[in-house]
Tab-separated table of C-alpha atoms in Angstrom:
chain	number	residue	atom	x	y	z
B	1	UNK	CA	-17.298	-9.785	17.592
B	2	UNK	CA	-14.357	-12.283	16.691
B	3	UNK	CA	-16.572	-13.832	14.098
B	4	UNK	CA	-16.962	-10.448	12.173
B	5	UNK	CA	-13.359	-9.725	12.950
B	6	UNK	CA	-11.991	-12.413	11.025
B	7	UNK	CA	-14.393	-11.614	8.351
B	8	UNK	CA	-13.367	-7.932	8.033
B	9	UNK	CA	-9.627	-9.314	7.900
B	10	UNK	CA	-9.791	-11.857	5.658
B	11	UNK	CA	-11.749	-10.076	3.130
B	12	UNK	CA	-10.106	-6.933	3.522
B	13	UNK	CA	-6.634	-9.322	3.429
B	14	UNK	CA	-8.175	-10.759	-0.300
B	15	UNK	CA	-8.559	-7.244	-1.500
B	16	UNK	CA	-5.300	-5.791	-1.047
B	17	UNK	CA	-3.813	-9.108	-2.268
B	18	UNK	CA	-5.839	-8.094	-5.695
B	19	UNK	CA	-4.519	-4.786	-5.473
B	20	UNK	CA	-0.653	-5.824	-5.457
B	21	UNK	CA	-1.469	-7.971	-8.167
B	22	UNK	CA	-1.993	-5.232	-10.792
B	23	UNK	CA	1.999	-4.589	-10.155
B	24	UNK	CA	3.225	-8.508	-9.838
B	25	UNK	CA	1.035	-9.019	-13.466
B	26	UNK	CA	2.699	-6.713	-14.718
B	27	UNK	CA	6.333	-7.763	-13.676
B	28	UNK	CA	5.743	-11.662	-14.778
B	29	UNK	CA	4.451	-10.415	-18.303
B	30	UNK	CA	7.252	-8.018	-18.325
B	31	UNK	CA	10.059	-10.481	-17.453
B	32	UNK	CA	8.778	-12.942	-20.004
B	33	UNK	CA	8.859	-9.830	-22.804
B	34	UNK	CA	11.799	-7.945	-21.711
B	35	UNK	CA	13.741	-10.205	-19.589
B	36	UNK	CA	15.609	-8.042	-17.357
B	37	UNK	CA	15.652	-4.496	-18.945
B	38	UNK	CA	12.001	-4.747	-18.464
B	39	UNK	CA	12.526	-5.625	-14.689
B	40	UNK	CA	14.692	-2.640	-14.126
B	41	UNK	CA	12.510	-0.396	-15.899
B	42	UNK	CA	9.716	-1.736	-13.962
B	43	UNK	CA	11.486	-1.435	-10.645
B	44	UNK	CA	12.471	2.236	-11.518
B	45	UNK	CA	8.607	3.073	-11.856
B	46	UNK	CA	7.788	1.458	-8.803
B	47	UNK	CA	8.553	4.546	-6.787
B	48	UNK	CA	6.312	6.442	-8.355
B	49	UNK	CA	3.103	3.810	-8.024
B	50	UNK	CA	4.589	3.897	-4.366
B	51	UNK	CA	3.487	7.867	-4.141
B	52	UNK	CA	0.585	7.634	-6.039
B	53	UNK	CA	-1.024	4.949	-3.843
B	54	UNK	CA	0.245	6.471	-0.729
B	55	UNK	CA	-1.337	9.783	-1.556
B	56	UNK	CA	-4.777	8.204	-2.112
B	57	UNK	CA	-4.494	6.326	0.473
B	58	UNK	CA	-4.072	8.776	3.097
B	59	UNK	CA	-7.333	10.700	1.630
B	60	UNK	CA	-9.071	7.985	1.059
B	61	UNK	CA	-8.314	5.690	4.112
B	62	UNK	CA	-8.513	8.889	6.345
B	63	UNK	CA	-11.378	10.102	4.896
B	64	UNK	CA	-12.742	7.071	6.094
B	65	UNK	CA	-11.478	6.407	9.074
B	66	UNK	CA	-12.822	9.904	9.998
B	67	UNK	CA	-16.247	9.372	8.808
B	68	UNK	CA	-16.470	6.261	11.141
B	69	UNK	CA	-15.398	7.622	14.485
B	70	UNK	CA	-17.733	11.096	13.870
B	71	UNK	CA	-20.409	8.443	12.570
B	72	UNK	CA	-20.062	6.676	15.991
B	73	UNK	CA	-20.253	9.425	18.056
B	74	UNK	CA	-23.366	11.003	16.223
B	75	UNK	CA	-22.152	13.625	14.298
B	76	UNK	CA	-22.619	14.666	10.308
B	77	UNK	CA	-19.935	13.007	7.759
B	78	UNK	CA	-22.183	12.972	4.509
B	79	UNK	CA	-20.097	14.793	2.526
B	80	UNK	CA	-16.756	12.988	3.570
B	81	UNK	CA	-16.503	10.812	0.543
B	82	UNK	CA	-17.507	13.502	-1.927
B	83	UNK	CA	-14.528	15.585	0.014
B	84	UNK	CA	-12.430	12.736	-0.967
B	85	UNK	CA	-12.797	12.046	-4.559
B	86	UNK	CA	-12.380	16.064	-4.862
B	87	UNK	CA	-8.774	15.923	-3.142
B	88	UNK	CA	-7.703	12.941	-5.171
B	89	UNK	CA	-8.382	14.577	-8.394
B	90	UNK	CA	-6.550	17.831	-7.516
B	91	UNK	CA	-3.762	15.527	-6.552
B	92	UNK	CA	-3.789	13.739	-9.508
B	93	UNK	CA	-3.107	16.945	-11.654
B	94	UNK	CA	0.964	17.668	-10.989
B	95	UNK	CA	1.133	13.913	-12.228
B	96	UNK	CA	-0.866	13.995	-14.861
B	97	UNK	CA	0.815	16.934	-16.138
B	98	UNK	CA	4.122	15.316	-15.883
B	99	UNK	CA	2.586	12.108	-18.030
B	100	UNK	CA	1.704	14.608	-21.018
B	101	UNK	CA	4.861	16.901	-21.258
B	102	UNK	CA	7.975	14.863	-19.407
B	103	UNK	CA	7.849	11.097	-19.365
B	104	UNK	CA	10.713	10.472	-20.533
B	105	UNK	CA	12.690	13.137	-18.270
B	106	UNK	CA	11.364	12.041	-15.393
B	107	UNK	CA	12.514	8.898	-15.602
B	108	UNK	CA	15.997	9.318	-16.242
B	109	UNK	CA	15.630	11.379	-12.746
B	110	UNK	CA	14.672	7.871	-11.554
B	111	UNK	CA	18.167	6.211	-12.801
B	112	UNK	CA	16.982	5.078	-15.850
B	113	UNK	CA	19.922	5.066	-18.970
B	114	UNK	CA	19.067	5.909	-22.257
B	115	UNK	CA	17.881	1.994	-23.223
B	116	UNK	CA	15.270	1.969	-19.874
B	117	UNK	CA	14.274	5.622	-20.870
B	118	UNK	CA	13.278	4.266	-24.334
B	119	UNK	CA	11.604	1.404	-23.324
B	120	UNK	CA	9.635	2.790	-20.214
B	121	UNK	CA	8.922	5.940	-21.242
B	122	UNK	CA	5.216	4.582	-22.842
B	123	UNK	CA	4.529	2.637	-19.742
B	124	UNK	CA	5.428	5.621	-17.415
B	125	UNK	CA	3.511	8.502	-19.797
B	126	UNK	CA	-0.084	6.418	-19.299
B	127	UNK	CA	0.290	5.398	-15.706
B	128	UNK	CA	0.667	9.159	-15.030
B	129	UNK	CA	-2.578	10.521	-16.471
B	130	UNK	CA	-4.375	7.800	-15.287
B	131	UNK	CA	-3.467	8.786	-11.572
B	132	UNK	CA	-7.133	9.412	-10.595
B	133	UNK	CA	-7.979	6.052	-10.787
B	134	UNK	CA	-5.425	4.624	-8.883
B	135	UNK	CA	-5.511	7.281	-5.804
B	136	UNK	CA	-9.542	7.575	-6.171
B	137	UNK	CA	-9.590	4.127	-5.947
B	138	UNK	CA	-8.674	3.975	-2.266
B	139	UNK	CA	-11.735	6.364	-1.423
B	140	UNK	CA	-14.469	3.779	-2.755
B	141	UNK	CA	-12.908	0.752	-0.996
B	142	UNK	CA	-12.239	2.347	2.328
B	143	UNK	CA	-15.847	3.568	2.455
B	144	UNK	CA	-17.444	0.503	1.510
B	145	UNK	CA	-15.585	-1.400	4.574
B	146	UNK	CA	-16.557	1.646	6.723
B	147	UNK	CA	-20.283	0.638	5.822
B	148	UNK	CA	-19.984	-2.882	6.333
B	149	UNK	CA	-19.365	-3.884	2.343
B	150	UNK	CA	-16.439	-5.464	3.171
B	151	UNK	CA	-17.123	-8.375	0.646
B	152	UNK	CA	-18.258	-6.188	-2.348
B	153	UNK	CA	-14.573	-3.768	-1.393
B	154	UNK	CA	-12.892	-7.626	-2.029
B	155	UNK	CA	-14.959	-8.683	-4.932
B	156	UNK	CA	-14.242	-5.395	-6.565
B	157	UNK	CA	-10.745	-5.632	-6.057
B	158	UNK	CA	-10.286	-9.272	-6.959
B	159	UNK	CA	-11.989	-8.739	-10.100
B	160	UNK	CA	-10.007	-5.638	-10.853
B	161	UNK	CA	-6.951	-7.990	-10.435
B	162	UNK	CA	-8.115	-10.772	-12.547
B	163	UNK	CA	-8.493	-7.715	-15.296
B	164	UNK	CA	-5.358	-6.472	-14.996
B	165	UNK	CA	-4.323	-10.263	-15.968
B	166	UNK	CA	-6.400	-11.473	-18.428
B	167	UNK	CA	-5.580	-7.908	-20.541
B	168	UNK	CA	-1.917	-7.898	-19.614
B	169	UNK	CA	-1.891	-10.764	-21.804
B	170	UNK	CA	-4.123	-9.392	-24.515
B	171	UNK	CA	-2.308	-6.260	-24.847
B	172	UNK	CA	0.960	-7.001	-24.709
B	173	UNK	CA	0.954	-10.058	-26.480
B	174	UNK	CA	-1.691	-10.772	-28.709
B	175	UNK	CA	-2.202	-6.952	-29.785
B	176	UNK	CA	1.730	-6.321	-29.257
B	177	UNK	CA	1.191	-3.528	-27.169
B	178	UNK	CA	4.245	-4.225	-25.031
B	179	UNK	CA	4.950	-2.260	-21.650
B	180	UNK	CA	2.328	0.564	-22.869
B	181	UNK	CA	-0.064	-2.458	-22.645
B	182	UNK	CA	0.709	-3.509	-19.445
B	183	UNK	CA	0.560	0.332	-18.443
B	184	UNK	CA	-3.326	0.098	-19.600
B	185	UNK	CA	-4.423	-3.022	-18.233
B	186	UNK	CA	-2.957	-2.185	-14.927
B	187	UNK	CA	-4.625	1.050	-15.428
B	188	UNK	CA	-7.766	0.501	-16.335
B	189	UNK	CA	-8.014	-2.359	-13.982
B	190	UNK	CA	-8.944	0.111	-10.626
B	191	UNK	CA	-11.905	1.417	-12.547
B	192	UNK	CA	-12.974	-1.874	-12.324
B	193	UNK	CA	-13.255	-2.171	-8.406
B	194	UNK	CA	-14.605	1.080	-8.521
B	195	UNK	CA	-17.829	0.239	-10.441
B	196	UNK	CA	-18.323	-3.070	-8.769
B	197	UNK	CA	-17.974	-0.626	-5.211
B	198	UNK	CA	-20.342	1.213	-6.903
B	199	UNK	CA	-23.053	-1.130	-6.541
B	200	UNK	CA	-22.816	-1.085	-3.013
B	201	UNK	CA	-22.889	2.706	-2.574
B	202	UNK	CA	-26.216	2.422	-5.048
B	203	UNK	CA	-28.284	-0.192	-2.989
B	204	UNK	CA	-30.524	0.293	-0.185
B	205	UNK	CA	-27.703	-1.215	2.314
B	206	UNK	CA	-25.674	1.896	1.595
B	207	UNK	CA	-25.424	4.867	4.467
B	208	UNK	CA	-23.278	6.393	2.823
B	209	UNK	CA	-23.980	10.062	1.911
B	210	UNK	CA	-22.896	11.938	-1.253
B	211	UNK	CA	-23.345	15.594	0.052
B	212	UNK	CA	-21.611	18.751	-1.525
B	213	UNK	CA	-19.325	20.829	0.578
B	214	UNK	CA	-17.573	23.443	0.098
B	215	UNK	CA	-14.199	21.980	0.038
B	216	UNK	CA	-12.159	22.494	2.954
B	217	UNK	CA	-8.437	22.596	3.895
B	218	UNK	CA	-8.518	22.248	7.729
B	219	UNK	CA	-11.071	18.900	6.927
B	220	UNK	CA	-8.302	17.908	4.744
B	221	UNK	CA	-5.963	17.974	7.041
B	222	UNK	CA	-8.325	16.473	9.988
B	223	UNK	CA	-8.611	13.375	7.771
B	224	UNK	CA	-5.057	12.898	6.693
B	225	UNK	CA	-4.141	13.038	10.168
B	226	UNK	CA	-6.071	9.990	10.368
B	227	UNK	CA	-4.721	8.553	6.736
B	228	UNK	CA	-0.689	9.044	7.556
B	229	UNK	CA	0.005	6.033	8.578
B	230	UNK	CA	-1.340	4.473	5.257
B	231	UNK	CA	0.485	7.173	3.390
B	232	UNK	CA	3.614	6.506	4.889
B	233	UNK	CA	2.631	2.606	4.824
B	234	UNK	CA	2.329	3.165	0.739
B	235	UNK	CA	5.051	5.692	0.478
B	236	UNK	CA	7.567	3.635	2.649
B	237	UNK	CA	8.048	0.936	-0.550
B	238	UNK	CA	8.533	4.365	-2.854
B	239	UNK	CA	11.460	5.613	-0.403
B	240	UNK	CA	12.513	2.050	-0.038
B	241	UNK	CA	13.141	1.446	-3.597
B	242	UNK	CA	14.583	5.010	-4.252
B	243	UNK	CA	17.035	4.380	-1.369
B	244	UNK	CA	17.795	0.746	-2.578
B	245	UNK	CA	18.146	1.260	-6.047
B	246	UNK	CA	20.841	4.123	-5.618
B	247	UNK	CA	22.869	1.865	-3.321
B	248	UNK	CA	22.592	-1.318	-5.463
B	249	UNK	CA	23.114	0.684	-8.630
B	250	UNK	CA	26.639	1.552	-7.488
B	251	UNK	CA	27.627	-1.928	-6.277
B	252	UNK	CA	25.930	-4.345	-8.690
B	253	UNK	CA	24.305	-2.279	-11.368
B	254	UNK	CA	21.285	-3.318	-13.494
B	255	UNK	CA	21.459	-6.804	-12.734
B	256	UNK	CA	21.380	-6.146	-9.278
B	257	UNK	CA	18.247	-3.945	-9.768
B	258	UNK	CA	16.754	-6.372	-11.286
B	259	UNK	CA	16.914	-8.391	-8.456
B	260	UNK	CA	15.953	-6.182	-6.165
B	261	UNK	CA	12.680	-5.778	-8.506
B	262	UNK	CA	11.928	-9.319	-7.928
B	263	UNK	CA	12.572	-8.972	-4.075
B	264	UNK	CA	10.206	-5.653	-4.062
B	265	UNK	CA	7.612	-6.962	-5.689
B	266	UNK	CA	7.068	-10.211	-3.964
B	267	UNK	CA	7.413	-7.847	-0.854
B	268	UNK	CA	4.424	-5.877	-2.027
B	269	UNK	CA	2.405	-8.581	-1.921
B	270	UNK	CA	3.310	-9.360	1.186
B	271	UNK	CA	3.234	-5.854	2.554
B	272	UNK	CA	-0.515	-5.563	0.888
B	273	UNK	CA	-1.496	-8.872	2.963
B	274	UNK	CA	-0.263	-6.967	6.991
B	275	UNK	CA	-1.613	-3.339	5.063
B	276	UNK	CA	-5.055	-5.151	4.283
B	277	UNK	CA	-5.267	-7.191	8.231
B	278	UNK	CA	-4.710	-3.264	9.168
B	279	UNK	CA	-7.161	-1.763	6.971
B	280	UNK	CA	-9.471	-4.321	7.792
B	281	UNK	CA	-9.680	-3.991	11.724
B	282	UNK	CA	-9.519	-0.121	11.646
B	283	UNK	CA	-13.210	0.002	11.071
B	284	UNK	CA	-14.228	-2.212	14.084
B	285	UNK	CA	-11.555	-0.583	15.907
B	286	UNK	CA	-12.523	3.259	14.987
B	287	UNK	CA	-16.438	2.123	15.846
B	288	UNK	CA	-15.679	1.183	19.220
B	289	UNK	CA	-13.738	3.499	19.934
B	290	UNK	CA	-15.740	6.238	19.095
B	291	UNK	CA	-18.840	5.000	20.981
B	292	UNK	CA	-16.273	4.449	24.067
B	293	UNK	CA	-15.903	0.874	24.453
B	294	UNK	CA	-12.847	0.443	25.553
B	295	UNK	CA	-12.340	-3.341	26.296
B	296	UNK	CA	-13.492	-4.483	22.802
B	297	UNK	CA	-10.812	-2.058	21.636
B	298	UNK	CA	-8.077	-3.941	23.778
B	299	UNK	CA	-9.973	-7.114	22.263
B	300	UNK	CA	-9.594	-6.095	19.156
B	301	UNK	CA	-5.824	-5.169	19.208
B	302	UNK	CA	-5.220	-8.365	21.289
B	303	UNK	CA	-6.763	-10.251	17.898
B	304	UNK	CA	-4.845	-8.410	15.478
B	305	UNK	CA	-1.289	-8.676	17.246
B	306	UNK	CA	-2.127	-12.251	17.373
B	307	UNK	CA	-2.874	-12.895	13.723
B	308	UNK	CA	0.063	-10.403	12.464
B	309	UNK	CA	2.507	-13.092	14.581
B	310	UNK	CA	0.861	-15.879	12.683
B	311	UNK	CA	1.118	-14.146	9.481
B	312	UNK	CA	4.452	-12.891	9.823
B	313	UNK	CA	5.684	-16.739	10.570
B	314	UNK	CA	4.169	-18.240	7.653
B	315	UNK	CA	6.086	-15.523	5.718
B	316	UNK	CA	9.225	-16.142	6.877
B	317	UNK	CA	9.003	-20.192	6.537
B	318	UNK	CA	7.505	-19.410	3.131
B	319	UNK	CA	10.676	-17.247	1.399
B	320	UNK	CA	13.200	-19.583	3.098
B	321	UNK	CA	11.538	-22.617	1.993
B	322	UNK	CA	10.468	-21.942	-1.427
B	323	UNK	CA	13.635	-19.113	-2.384
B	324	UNK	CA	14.205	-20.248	-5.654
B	325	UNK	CA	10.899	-20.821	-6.615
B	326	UNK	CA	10.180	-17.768	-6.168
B	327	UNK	CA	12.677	-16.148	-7.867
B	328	UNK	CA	12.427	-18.311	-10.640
B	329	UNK	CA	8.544	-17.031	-11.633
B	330	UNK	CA	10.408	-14.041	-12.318
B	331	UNK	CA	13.738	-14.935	-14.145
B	332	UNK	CA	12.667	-15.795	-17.622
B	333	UNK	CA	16.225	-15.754	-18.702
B	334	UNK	CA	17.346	-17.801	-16.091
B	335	UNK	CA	20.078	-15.275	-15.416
B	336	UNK	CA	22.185	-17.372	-12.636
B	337	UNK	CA	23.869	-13.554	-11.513
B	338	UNK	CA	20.177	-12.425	-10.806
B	339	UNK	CA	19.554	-15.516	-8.978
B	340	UNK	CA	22.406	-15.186	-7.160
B	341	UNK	CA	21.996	-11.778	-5.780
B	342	UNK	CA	18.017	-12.414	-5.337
B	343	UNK	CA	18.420	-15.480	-3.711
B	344	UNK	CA	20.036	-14.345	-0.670
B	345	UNK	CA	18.857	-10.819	-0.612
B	346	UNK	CA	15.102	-12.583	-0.164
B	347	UNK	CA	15.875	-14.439	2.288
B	348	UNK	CA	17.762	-11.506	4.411
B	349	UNK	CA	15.062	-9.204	3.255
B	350	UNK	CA	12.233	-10.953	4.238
B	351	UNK	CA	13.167	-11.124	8.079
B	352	UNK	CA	12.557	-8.303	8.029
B	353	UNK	CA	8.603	-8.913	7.914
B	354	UNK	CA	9.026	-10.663	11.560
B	355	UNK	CA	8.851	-6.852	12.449
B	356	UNK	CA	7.127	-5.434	9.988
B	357	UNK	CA	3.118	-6.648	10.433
B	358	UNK	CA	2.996	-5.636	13.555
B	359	UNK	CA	4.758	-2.384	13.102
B	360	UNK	CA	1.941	-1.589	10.326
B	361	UNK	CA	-0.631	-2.643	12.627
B	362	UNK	CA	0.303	-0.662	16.053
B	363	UNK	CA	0.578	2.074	12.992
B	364	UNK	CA	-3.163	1.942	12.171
B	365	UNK	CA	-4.529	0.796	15.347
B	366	UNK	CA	-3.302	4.903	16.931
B	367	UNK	CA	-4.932	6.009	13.528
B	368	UNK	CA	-8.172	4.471	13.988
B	369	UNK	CA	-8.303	5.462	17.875
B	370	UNK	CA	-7.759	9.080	16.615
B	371	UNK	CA	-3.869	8.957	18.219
B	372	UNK	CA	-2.332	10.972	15.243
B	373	UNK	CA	0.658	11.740	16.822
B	374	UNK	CA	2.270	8.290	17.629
B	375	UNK	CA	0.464	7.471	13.754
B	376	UNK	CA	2.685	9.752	12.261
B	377	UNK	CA	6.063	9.248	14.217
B	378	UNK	CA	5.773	5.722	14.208
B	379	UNK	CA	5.111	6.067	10.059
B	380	UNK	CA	8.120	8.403	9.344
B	381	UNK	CA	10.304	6.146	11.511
B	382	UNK	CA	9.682	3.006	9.522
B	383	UNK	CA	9.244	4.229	5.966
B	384	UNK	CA	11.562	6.785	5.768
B	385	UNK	CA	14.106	7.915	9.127
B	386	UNK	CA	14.900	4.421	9.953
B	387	UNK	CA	15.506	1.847	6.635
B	388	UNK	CA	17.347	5.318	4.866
B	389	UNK	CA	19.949	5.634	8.051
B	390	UNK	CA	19.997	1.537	8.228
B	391	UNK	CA	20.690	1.507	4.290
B	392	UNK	CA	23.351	3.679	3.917
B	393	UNK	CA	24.955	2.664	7.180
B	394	UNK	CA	24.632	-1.141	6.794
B	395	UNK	CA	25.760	-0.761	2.973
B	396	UNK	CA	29.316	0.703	3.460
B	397	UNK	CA	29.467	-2.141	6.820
B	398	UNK	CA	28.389	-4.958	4.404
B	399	UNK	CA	27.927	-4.253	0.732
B	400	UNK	CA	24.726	-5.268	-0.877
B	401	UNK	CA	24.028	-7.920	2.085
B	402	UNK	CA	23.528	-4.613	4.534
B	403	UNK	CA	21.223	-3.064	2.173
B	404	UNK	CA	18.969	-6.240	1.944
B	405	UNK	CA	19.549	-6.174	6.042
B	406	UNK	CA	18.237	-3.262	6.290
B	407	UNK	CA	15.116	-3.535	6.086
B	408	UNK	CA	15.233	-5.633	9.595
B	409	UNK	CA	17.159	-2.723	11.442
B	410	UNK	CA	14.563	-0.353	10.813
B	411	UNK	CA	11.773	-2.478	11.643
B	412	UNK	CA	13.307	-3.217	14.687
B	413	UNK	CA	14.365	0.150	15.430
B	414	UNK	CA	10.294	1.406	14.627
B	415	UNK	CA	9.023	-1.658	17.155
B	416	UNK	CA	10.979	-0.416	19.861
B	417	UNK	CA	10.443	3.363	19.193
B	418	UNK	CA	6.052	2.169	18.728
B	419	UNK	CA	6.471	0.474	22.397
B	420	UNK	CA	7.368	3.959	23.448
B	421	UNK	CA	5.065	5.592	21.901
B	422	UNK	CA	2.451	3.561	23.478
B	423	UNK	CA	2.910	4.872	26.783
B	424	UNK	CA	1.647	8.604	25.694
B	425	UNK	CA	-2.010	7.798	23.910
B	426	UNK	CA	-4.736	10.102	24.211
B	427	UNK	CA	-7.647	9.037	26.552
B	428	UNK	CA	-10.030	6.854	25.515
B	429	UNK	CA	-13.867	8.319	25.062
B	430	UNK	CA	-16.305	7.657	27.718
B	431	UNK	CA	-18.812	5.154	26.498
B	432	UNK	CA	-21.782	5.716	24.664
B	433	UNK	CA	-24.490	4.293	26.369
């Protein structure tokens, strides 16, 4: 069982790596075009991406995790994934909508002036209507890793990744696209992972059924039960940079945005590594627990603390060590303010993450042992309750050093509310013999 943990982990780990790096593509080709206009506008739209992902997430990821406890304990989830790609694409609408008729307003009700509104306003308009990729995108790779495809979910979302790079490049620079061609090679670049998924879901290995269902609001809600703790996991960086960039607007305007952008997005990556350790034990997790064996759960949580603490050290040692480095992959202009207010806003940010892994996984581990209650309370508390009180708070105490500390109240505040929590989980199934 250890031996197929770490290969759920670290392949599930690899994919949502490739997923974050449609966004950090984007924001090196970006800062090398448009220095650091193109980093605020950038940082502006990540809030939306933020919802987007966190909406398909918690279909797709519940949807998921639902079909593999019911699976487990003998019941009828064919038409779960069908159920799923219908509820994306009715929550794509309202944002596709928005893409045709009101780019450009919409993102001046982000912050953006008139400059960011005129350069964004392409990028924004096709990452809109081409939500249904992004949120059905979820659905295919939680499914696959639910059916033991863990290494076509990573292969499909490398290669979506190394897409989204290859035709950043093409489009923006050698057919002068721009930001609207980074918009379309990040878009395109989940339709990608979705064919190579595909593949999987067409071969004899696949279980997976594709039946028609009348669709149904109370399953709906049964599976996002299941999927909040992703969709706060994904909407958490959305309320986070919302939050952040009102508070840094007001004390160090659009350079200090831009700063923040490159602090968010190296977080992203970082916060798609813990998201992807989560993702990738909930299946093992959800299995056993549904067929009642109880001590490979405990296993199973034992292993995942464990590696979350290893992760979150090499984090830390990492944005100490190599600060500057880091910063500098992002500041083409070599803008010494930006530095300056990135430099030590990473390193106060990123303490944060000594918290954070193991927030996200106690998180998913009461999701995948159908514990929605804790899920949810212990979500809200660290994406949204905790870092907006800790923000403002810490802000008016310390300036734009309490807004980058921050992020380490609330996680600290979550871990101790999640130890709580723990004490009132539902009882565990008897075992299936």
């Amino acid at each position: 069982m250890l031996k197929q943990f770490f290969k759920y982990i670290t392949q599930s780990v690899a994919g949502m790596i490739g997923i974050s790096v449609y966004i950090l593509a984007d924001t090196f080709f970006i800062s090398v075009q448009s220095g650091a206009d193109g980093l605020a506008v950038l940082n502006l739209i990540l809030p939306v991406y933020g919802l987007v992902y966190a909406i398909g997430a918690m279909i797709g990821i519940g949807s998921a995790t639902r079909y593999a406890i019911s699976k487990a304990q003998g019941g009828n989830p064919d038409f779960y994934f069908t159920q799923s790609i219908f509820w994306c694409l009715i929550c794509s609408i309202p944002f596709i909508l928005t893409g045709i008729f009101l780019p450009g307003k919409f993102l001046g009700l982000l912050g953006a002036d008139q400059r960011l509104i005129h350069l964004g306003k392409g990028y924004l308009r096709i990452m809109l209507i081409t939500t249904p990729l992004f949120m059905s995108n979820y659905t295919f790779t939680a499914f696959a890793r639910n059916d033991h495809a863990t290494s076509r979910a990573m292969i499909g979302a490398i290669a979506g990744s190394l897409f989204n790079i290859v035709f950043d490049y093409i489009f923006m620079f050698s057919m002068g696209l721009g930001l609207s061609g980074a918009a379309l090679a990040t878009a395109f670049s989940p339709a990608v992972t979705m064919t190579i998924c595909s593949t999987h879901f067409l071969s004899k290995k696949n279980q997976v059924e594709f039946q028609w269902k009348r669709p149904s609001i109370r399953h709906l809600v049964s599976c996002c039960q299941l999927g909040i703790s992703a969709f706060v996991g994904e909407l958490s960086s959305a309320i986070i940079t919302i939050i952040f960039n009102m508070l840094i607007l007001d004390i160090a305007g659009n350079v200090g945005i831009a700063a923040y952008g490159v602090i968010a997005n190296l977080s992203l990556v970082v916060m798609s590594i813990f998201n992807g350790l989560a993702q990738g034990a909930q299946p093992l997790i959800s299995q056993n627990y549904g067929q009642g064996k109880q001590e490979n759960v405990r296993k199973l949580l034992k292993w995942s603390i464990l590696s979350c603490l290893v992760l979150e050290l090499v984090t830390v040692a990492l944005s100490w060590g190599f600060t500057d480095g880091l910063i500098g992959i992002f500041n083409s202009e070599n803008n010494l303010l930006l530095l300056n207010y990135a430099h030590t806003g990473l390193r106060i940010y990123f303490l944060g993450f000594l918290f954070a892994g193991i927030n996200i996984m106690l998180v998913a581990y009461f999701s995948a042992t159908d514990n929605a209650r804790p899920a949810i309370t212990g979500s809200l508390m660290r994406g949204i309750f905790a870092i907006a009180v800790s923000a403002v708070i810490l802000s008016k105490l310390l300036g734009i050093n309490g807004v980058w500390g921050s992020f380490l109240s609330s996680e600290v505040i979550t871990f101790a509310v999640l130890l709580l929590l723990s004490r009132f989980q539902k009882k565990p199934q008897k075992e299936i013999k």
